Amino acid sequence: MQPSIIQMIHNQRHYIIDNWLEEINTVQTETVGNNVPKEMDDETNRKFIEMIIDTLEYEQREAKGKLRGFVERLIYSGWPLSYFTRGMQSFRSVLLETMSSGEGVNSKRIFETFYEIETWVDGIVNQIADEYSGSWENTIQLQRHALNELSAPLIPVFEKISVMPLVGTIDTERAKLIMENVLEGIIEHRSHVVLIDITGVPVVDTMVAHHIIQAAEAIRLVGAECILVGIRPEIAQTIVNLGIDLGKLQTKSTLQQGIEAGLQMTQRKIVKCNTESASSVVIGG
Amino acid sequence: MGIQSNVEVQTEWGIVSARQAGRNLAKEAGFSSVDQARIATAISELARNIYLYANNGEIIIEFLENENVSPPRRGIKITARDEGPGIDNIRNAMEDGYTTSGGLGAGLPGVKRLMDEFDIDSRSGVGTEITAIKWLR
Amino acid sequence: MRIPILKLHKYLLISVQVELDDQTALQFQEDLLNKIHQEGSLGVVIDLTSVEMIDSYIAKVLGDVVDMSNLMGAKVVLTGIQPAVAITLIDMGIMLHEVPTALDLEQGLEKLQQELED
């Protein structure tokens, strides 16, 4: 930027800052809301505007670093992007107003000044927007990761019998991960019967049903059998109403029934012990 | 980047060496064992199509790196190119169970499902070029 | 390359330890059918634990082997299909619906015995 413009900004520094603080106060309530105490607002506003003007002193790289640090802190404490964009808009109008009301400026000069200021402000706005979108992408990545961790591993409940509890919405990405977990788990635990429990799945549409059928087929290929359990009445209704064909897939309404069926398939059953403590159960083969 | 493998497919052995090259590259790129199997299987299907229908062609397997997006994406791209008769009816060829060779008819639609991106360009009497990409998760 | 076929009483045991190329697969098909005929075998277990990839062609050859063996009165069980292989088969839409499966060779033999008793 031309030294003369920088000089002009510095000369008018107090005037610019005061005007801006007034402007930002009017938009503040719309953007930030009442989450932040007034004193903190004012303090942040002042720090922000002083930092913006101070960046004129630094080299570009250093200026970017300062801005990034400041913006990151505000992102972290939950300030909305609109605070910055509205703030920079006001800043630009205050600047331009100040510049054009200066003494003895010809039109060519004004045009150049406008252009330089536009470029400067745009650069800052772009950087702020980049910081925000970067932080949003990070958040999305973290949440996706957290969701994938929800895909529980296969849980062995008896010898040869394991349970895969499904919780939450099943999309294609998760379905793939779940399938891998189930199959690896079958090999690891030598499971003969796998119970897929959909008690925690809110909606079973054709897509989810498709993923479950595919998982059941894959389970059969590696040499185990699959029973779908946890079918609530409303799930049974949607499955039939949608005309979903679960094929040869065995189904049970509860996990308990599923386990009983699994024991039967592996030629075992739970019998009551008559001797000594009557409440204990053993698995007889 | 810059690392790629070209395999001529003229004999059945070309199919085997193409899928082995693909598996090795997929392993190096850091793909999971399931994705390694997906990539090797897709290559096997594409190479077999060349062997069955065009007699002569090549499979090119290369690393991809796209740094223009954030976060940068890496993957493997398979190109199957031949100067065979071309595919008369691509819509049919992409249909499950459609076959002109007595196979299962799972080849091309299968490749599309195994990979993340799939593109087919075929001209009757000129040849066929199929590209398929698998991105690293 | 030939895949060795072992005989155990009325059963035949095969453990595929090599990468299945087309020629080997076809040769195996022929060898197995001959062996079933020769020995009058009632059951076959094909263990695929070491197989890293099955494409649609190999899947078709395997499915055919099962159908052909059934025609000759021998039940076939496939064992040890790896998770990665199972997933690629499902992705491709190949279900091998009519083929019995088991976790490993031992379970495969047990399954054969059960099916033959029924």
XYZ file of C-alpha atoms in Angstrom:
540
model
C 0.000 0.000 0.000
C 1.173 3.518 -0.696
C 2.958 5.096 2.277
C 0.806 8.206 1.925
C -2.372 6.212 2.545
C -0.853 4.445 5.522
C 0.191 7.823 6.839
C -3.309 9.136 6.379
C -4.809 6.194 8.272
C -2.373 6.756 11.116
C -3.161 10.445 11.294
C -6.860 9.708 11.530
C -6.407 6.639 13.742
C -8.471 7.814 16.695
C -11.226 9.202 14.539
C -11.461 5.926 12.558
C -11.454 3.755 15.662
C -14.121 5.796 17.429
C -16.364 5.866 14.397
C -15.978 2.164 13.849
C -16.701 1.305 17.474
C -19.921 3.259 17.161
C -20.904 1.452 13.955
C -20.065 -2.015 15.246
C -22.138 -1.430 18.367
C -25.253 -1.162 16.266
C -24.651 -4.443 14.442
C -23.260 -6.217 17.472
C -26.575 -7.216 19.009
C -27.686 -8.845 15.751
C -24.547 -10.903 15.264
C -23.046 -11.832 18.605
C -26.274 -11.679 20.549
C -26.283 -11.648 24.298
C -23.751 -14.396 24.813
C -20.917 -12.076 25.696
C -20.890 -9.408 28.446
C -20.851 -5.838 27.166
C -17.431 -4.964 28.607
C -15.885 -7.957 26.869
C -17.544 -6.881 23.637
C -16.061 -3.434 23.828
C -12.660 -4.729 24.762
C -12.638 -7.264 21.939
C -13.849 -4.680 19.459
C -11.067 -2.279 20.397
C -8.407 -5.002 20.266
C -9.696 -6.163 16.906
C -9.690 -2.767 15.245
C -6.305 -1.813 16.678
C -4.830 -5.050 15.492
C -6.231 -4.509 11.994
C -4.673 -1.059 11.784
C -1.421 -2.263 13.354
C -1.034 -4.937 10.672
C -0.135 -2.092 8.307
C 3.174 -1.850 10.161
C 4.114 -5.468 9.735
C 5.378 -7.500 6.845
C 2.688 -9.473 5.116
C 3.666 -12.804 6.664
C 3.791 -11.370 10.156
C 0.502 -9.542 9.657
C -1.178 -12.789 8.590
C 0.189 -14.558 11.652
C -1.152 -11.866 14.013
C -4.563 -11.943 12.368
C -4.694 -15.747 12.459
C -3.915 -15.854 16.184
C -6.611 -13.309 16.946
C -9.269 -14.922 14.750
C -8.511 -18.390 16.091
C -9.113 -17.227 19.643
C -12.470 -15.723 18.713
C -13.492 -18.803 16.715
C -12.648 -20.867 19.757
C -14.832 -18.762 22.027
C -17.710 -19.062 19.554
C -17.840 -15.672 17.809
C -19.773 -15.974 14.566
C -18.203 -15.335 11.168
C -20.779 -12.586 10.587
C -19.139 -10.538 13.358
C -15.993 -10.324 11.273
C -17.638 -9.797 7.895
C -19.990 -7.104 9.211
C -17.122 -5.617 11.179
C -14.904 -5.399 8.134
C -17.734 -3.939 6.049
C -18.194 -1.182 8.604
C -14.454 -0.703 8.784
C -14.283 -0.206 5.046
C -17.089 2.333 4.973
C -15.574 4.243 7.885
C -12.185 4.262 6.155
C -13.563 5.393 2.817
C -15.643 8.078 4.439
C -12.610 9.363 6.335
C -10.413 9.331 3.243
C -12.845 11.120 0.968
C -13.582 13.845 3.503
C -9.862 14.647 3.739
C -8.656 18.041 2.503
C -7.512 18.676 -1.067
C -8.020 15.297 -2.662
C -8.568 15.052 -6.400
C -10.757 12.409 -7.980
C -7.914 10.358 -9.431
C -6.302 10.172 -6.049
C -9.543 9.096 -4.437
C -9.993 6.320 -6.946
C -6.517 4.936 -6.258
C -7.096 5.141 -2.531
C -10.437 3.364 -2.825
C -8.840 0.635 -4.851
C -5.981 0.117 -2.409
C -8.284 0.020 0.574
C -10.677 -2.384 -1.150
C -7.779 -4.762 -1.872
C -6.484 -4.510 1.659
C -9.863 -5.120 3.303
C -10.759 -7.916 0.870
C -7.494 -9.678 1.702
C -8.309 -9.584 5.399
C -11.901 -10.777 4.858
C -10.666 -13.649 2.689
C -8.175 -14.700 5.309
C -10.793 -14.629 8.055
C -13.201 -16.666 5.927
C -10.438 -19.196 5.240
C -9.689 -19.519 8.944
C -13.360 -20.156 9.617
C -13.879 -22.718 6.875
C -10.678 -24.456 7.977
C -11.970 -24.717 11.506
C -15.364 -25.961 10.285
C -13.723 -28.648 8.185
C -11.706 -29.696 11.217
C -14.851 -29.917 13.290
C -16.624 -31.982 10.648
C -13.651 -34.328 10.425
C -13.554 -34.727 14.192
C -17.273 -35.425 14.339
C -17.082 -37.943 11.524
C -14.270 -39.641 13.378
C -16.291 -39.668 16.576
C -19.256 -41.152 14.716
C -17.082 -43.914 13.298
C -15.914 -44.739 16.791
C -19.565 -45.316 17.641
C -19.497 -48.347 15.363
C -18.954 -50.771 18.181
C -16.826 -53.866 17.690
C -18.308 -57.337 17.590
C -18.982 -58.519 21.137
C -18.668 -62.221 21.972
C -21.431 -63.207 24.429
C -21.059 -66.987 24.491
C -18.604 -69.311 22.858
C -19.430 -69.198 19.110
C -22.070 -66.479 19.540
C -21.418 -62.746 19.079
C -23.530 -59.605 19.018
C -23.165 -56.523 16.841
C -25.224 -53.714 18.368
C -26.030 -50.949 15.873
C -26.786 -47.495 17.209
C -27.832 -44.416 15.275
C -28.212 -43.667 11.609
C -26.483 -46.006 9.186
C -25.022 -44.343 6.101
C -22.920 -46.010 3.409
C -19.609 -45.019 4.976
C -20.591 -46.399 8.391
C -22.134 -49.508 6.862
C -18.809 -50.355 5.207
C -16.942 -49.887 8.472
C -19.455 -51.963 10.409
C -19.208 -54.770 7.853
C -15.412 -54.823 8.173
C -15.642 -54.838 11.979
C -18.127 -57.717 11.965
C -16.132 -59.877 9.566
C -12.786 -59.304 11.289
C -14.495 -60.000 14.621
C -15.953 -63.281 13.347
C -12.483 -64.520 12.399
C -10.996 -63.307 15.680
C -13.637 -64.814 17.989
C -14.418 -67.861 15.818
C -18.092 -66.905 15.895
C -20.588 -69.289 14.349
C -23.619 -67.092 14.889
C -23.730 -63.292 14.717
C -26.698 -61.353 16.095
C -27.110 -57.945 14.476
C -29.090 -55.887 16.968
C -30.945 -52.943 15.406
C -32.762 -51.866 18.572
C -30.811 -48.598 18.462
C -31.415 -47.843 14.792
C -34.150 -45.197 14.555
C -35.190 -45.739 10.938
C -34.889 -48.745 8.662
C -35.421 -47.612 5.079
C -34.592 -49.492 1.888
C -30.990 -48.221 2.024
C -30.369 -49.413 5.592
C -32.073 -52.722 4.812
C -29.823 -53.105 1.780
C -26.716 -52.597 3.936
C -27.962 -55.122 6.503
C -28.713 -57.733 3.839
C -25.256 -57.231 2.344
C -23.649 -57.636 5.757
C -25.642 -60.836 6.295
C -24.459 -62.193 2.929
C -20.832 -61.362 3.725
C -21.179 -62.996 7.150
C -22.412 -66.153 5.443
C -19.489 -66.102 2.996
C -16.875 -66.110 5.745
C -18.661 -69.118 7.231
C -20.932 -67.837 9.999
C -24.687 -67.341 10.246
C -26.550 -64.146 10.938
C -29.737 -63.371 12.840
C -31.276 -59.904 12.771
C -32.662 -58.988 16.199
C -34.240 -56.004 17.890
C -37.034 -55.547 15.382
C -39.539 -53.229 17.018
C -43.184 -53.165 15.856
C -42.765 -49.887 13.959
C -39.658 -51.254 12.210
C -41.584 -54.376 11.181
C -44.317 -52.106 9.826
C -41.962 -49.958 7.754
C -40.156 -53.010 6.392
C -43.417 -54.511 5.140
C -44.936 -51.222 4.006
C -41.826 -50.386 1.979
C -41.927 -53.844 0.443
C -38.401 -54.623 1.591
C -37.494 -58.258 1.021
C -35.143 -59.468 3.723
C -34.784 -62.726 1.806
C -33.647 -65.677 3.834
C -32.406 -63.513 6.671
C -33.508 -64.913 10.039
C -35.138 -62.337 12.287
C -36.184 -62.161 15.941
C -37.828 -59.373 17.868
C -35.473 -59.408 20.852
C -31.824 -60.053 21.529
C -32.833 -62.689 24.074
C -34.760 -64.686 21.482
C -31.817 -64.302 19.159
C -29.412 -65.731 21.702
C -31.723 -68.666 22.324
C -31.896 -69.337 18.584
C -28.107 -69.020 18.371
C -27.609 -71.575 21.131
C -29.998 -73.923 19.374
C -28.105 -73.524 16.098
C -24.896 -74.497 17.885
C -26.647 -77.453 19.588
C -26.726 -75.977 23.049
C -29.310 -74.682 25.470
C -29.505 -72.975 28.819
C -30.745 -75.293 31.598
C -31.573 -74.560 35.191
C -29.354 -76.089 37.827
C -31.377 -78.065 40.345
C -28.557 -78.745 42.749
C -27.243 -76.216 45.270
C -27.959 -72.654 44.174
C -31.144 -72.774 42.203
C -30.646 -69.414 40.536
C -27.452 -70.177 38.605
C -27.548 -71.283 35.028
C -25.155 -73.382 33.016
C -24.773 -74.021 29.378
C -25.203 -77.670 28.552
C -24.102 -79.197 25.303
C 3.249 -39.224 -7.574
C 5.127 -40.053 -10.701
C 5.130 -43.675 -9.682
C 3.175 -45.828 -12.017
C 3.013 -49.307 -13.370
C 2.174 -50.308 -16.924
C 1.211 -53.876 -17.632
C 0.596 -55.273 -21.097
C -2.332 -57.646 -21.246
C -1.957 -60.163 -24.026
C -2.147 -63.452 -22.184
C -3.878 -64.689 -19.067
C -0.628 -64.049 -17.252
C -1.052 -60.380 -17.983
C -4.183 -60.472 -15.812
C -2.229 -61.969 -12.927
C 0.697 -59.563 -13.178
C -1.604 -56.540 -13.530
C -3.521 -57.334 -10.355
C -0.336 -58.131 -8.465
C 1.143 -54.783 -9.512
C -2.087 -53.122 -8.392
C -2.099 -54.827 -5.020
C 1.527 -53.876 -4.392
C 0.914 -50.245 -5.260
C -2.268 -50.172 -3.147
C -0.342 -51.594 -0.206
C 2.394 -48.999 -0.629
C -0.169 -46.207 -0.806
C -1.513 -47.309 2.572
C -4.872 -48.819 1.595
C -6.563 -51.199 4.058
C -6.549 -54.902 3.257
C -10.182 -54.666 2.147
C -9.444 -51.810 -0.245
C -6.346 -53.641 -1.520
C -8.613 -56.551 -2.396
C -11.122 -54.176 -4.020
C -8.435 -52.578 -6.185
C -6.850 -55.905 -7.149
C -10.265 -57.327 -8.031
C -11.221 -54.295 -10.124
C -7.935 -54.567 -12.049
C -8.523 -58.270 -12.569
C -11.968 -57.582 -14.068
C -10.669 -54.838 -16.362
C -7.674 -56.891 -17.481
C -9.888 -59.876 -18.151
C -12.153 -57.765 -20.343
C -9.122 -56.747 -22.398
C -8.000 -60.364 -22.660
C -11.458 -61.647 -23.566
C -12.624 -58.981 -25.981
C -9.637 -57.049 -27.306
C -6.781 -59.572 -27.183
C -4.310 -56.803 -26.612
C -4.177 -53.739 -24.428
C -2.640 -52.308 -21.298
C -3.421 -51.538 -17.688
C -1.866 -48.431 -16.158
C -1.879 -48.093 -12.384
C -0.755 -44.817 -10.850
C -0.684 -42.863 -7.602
C -2.867 -39.786 -7.486
C -2.327 -36.800 -5.288
C -4.667 -33.841 -5.270
C -3.232 -31.060 -3.116
C -5.674 -28.419 -4.294
C -8.332 -29.652 -1.944
C -8.147 -29.568 1.808
C -7.338 -32.020 3.242
C -5.236 -33.294 0.323
C -6.602 -36.445 -1.267
C -4.529 -39.392 -2.290
C -5.569 -42.416 -4.234
C -4.935 -44.874 -6.999
C -6.077 -44.565 -10.580
C -6.486 -47.494 -12.914
C -6.614 -46.954 -16.642
C -7.520 -49.880 -18.910
C -6.891 -49.102 -22.560
C -7.311 -51.272 -25.619
C -7.765 -50.984 -29.345
C -10.374 -53.697 -29.494
C -13.822 -53.690 -31.091
C -15.268 -51.284 -28.514
C -18.413 -51.812 -26.479
C -21.520 -51.607 -28.642
C -23.985 -50.931 -25.889
C -22.478 -49.399 -22.771
C -25.845 -49.316 -21.015
C -26.123 -53.090 -21.383
C -22.513 -53.645 -20.360
C -23.102 -51.714 -17.140
C -26.125 -53.833 -16.246
C -25.812 -56.495 -13.576
C -25.954 -59.983 -15.006
C -25.439 -58.929 -18.637
C -22.777 -61.006 -20.340
C -21.668 -61.882 -23.847
C -18.958 -64.264 -22.666
C -20.884 -66.673 -20.432
C -19.475 -65.106 -17.274
C -21.407 -63.838 -14.271
C -21.997 -60.449 -15.847
C -20.610 -58.797 -12.730
C -17.490 -57.344 -14.363
C -18.057 -53.680 -15.261
C -20.884 -52.878 -12.823
C -18.782 -54.677 -10.214
C -15.751 -52.486 -10.931
C -17.922 -49.393 -10.606
C -19.081 -50.498 -7.153
C -15.599 -51.534 -6.015
C -14.063 -48.167 -6.910
C -15.029 -44.568 -6.029
C -14.967 -43.071 -9.510
C -15.607 -44.763 -12.808
C -15.533 -43.502 -16.358
C -15.887 -45.324 -19.631
C -15.103 -44.131 -23.120
C -15.650 -46.574 -25.932
C -15.941 -46.188 -29.683
C -17.059 -48.998 -31.931
C -14.126 -50.274 -33.958
C -11.670 -47.873 -32.310
C -11.203 -49.118 -28.788
C -12.115 -48.666 -25.167
C -10.623 -46.677 -22.323
C -11.893 -47.179 -18.801
C -10.611 -45.181 -15.844
C -11.401 -45.917 -12.232
C -10.183 -44.201 -9.067
C -10.080 -45.305 -5.454
C -9.435 -42.600 -2.851
C -7.580 -43.260 0.341
C -10.017 -43.002 3.258
C 0.345 -75.336 -11.610
C -1.801 -77.983 -9.927
C -3.617 -77.745 -6.636
C -3.153 -80.884 -4.521
C -6.336 -82.788 -3.565
C -6.165 -84.879 -0.393
C -8.426 -87.814 0.387
C -9.726 -88.430 3.894
C -12.144 -91.366 4.169
C -15.155 -90.411 2.061
C -14.113 -86.790 1.801
C -11.754 -84.762 -0.310
C -9.807 -81.882 1.226
C -8.332 -79.054 -0.768
C -6.384 -76.145 0.624
C -5.763 -73.547 -2.050
C -2.352 -72.073 -1.301
C -1.598 -70.364 -4.598
C -2.996 -67.327 -6.340
C -5.813 -68.612 -8.505
C -5.176 -67.703 -12.108
C -7.632 -68.837 -14.755
C -5.648 -71.823 -15.947
C -5.026 -73.149 -12.446
C -8.690 -72.744 -11.588
C -9.844 -74.660 -14.656
C -7.260 -77.381 -14.113
C -8.460 -77.690 -10.533
C -12.061 -78.036 -11.681
C -11.109 -80.927 -13.925
C -8.858 -82.631 -11.359
C -11.479 -82.421 -8.632
C -14.283 -83.883 -10.737
C -12.025 -86.742 -11.826
C -11.054 -87.419 -8.236
C -14.699 -87.450 -7.080
C -15.484 -89.936 -9.808
C -12.470 -92.110 -8.975
C -12.955 -92.201 -5.219
C -16.740 -92.034 -5.065
C -16.394 -89.167 -2.583
C -19.471 -87.929 -0.718
C -18.140 -84.572 0.340
C -15.551 -81.921 -0.504
C -14.087 -79.118 1.578
C -12.307 -76.356 -0.305
C -10.342 -74.115 2.039
C -9.688 -70.606 0.733
C -7.893 -69.124 3.766
C -4.812 -68.191 1.732
C -6.719 -66.728 -1.213
C -6.406 -62.950 -1.262
C -8.684 -62.162 -4.184
C -11.621 -63.703 -6.008
C -12.831 -61.916 -9.119
C -16.029 -62.679 -11.010
C -14.349 -65.273 -13.220
C -12.817 -67.253 -10.365
C -16.128 -66.947 -8.504
C -17.897 -68.439 -11.498
C -15.415 -71.319 -11.743
C -15.866 -72.023 -8.006
C -19.664 -71.838 -8.259
C -19.549 -74.189 -11.249
C -17.326 -76.645 -9.370
C -19.907 -76.749 -6.584
C -22.804 -77.342 -8.997
C -20.885 -79.994 -10.933
C -19.810 -81.803 -7.766
C -23.395 -81.758 -6.517
C -24.464 -83.354 -9.802
C -21.958 -86.124 -9.118
C -23.371 -86.636 -5.648
C -20.686 -84.843 -3.630
C -21.540 -81.969 -1.291
C -19.106 -79.056 -1.276
C -18.359 -76.639 1.546
C -16.198 -73.549 1.027
C -14.201 -72.500 4.070
C -11.901 -69.721 5.203
C -13.119 -66.979 2.864
C -11.293 -63.883 4.114
C -13.254 -60.765 5.151
C -11.664 -58.680 2.387
C -12.574 -61.311 -0.200
C -16.136 -61.599 1.144
C -16.592 -57.822 0.988
C -15.339 -57.548 -2.604
C -17.626 -60.392 -3.661
C -20.615 -58.647 -2.039
C -19.603 -55.317 -3.652
C -19.580 -57.064 -7.005
C -23.013 -58.506 -6.353
C -21.766 -62.082 -6.241
C -23.575 -63.891 -3.430
C -22.750 -67.599 -4.059
C -26.210 -68.218 -2.615
C -26.428 -71.978 -2.843
C -22.943 -72.698 -1.566
C -22.524 -73.879 2.043
C -19.711 -72.162 3.937
C -17.813 -72.605 7.189
C -15.135 -70.793 9.158
C -12.302 -73.249 8.641
C -11.413 -76.743 7.444
C -12.445 -78.339 10.729
C -15.851 -76.638 10.804
C -16.242 -77.489 7.142
C -15.809 -81.200 7.821
C -18.293 -80.975 10.696
C -20.809 -79.278 8.445
C -20.391 -81.970 5.780
C -20.961 -84.686 8.369
C -24.099 -82.950 9.613
C -25.481 -82.488 6.113
C -24.786 -86.102 5.176
C -26.498 -87.348 8.334
C -29.677 -85.397 7.647
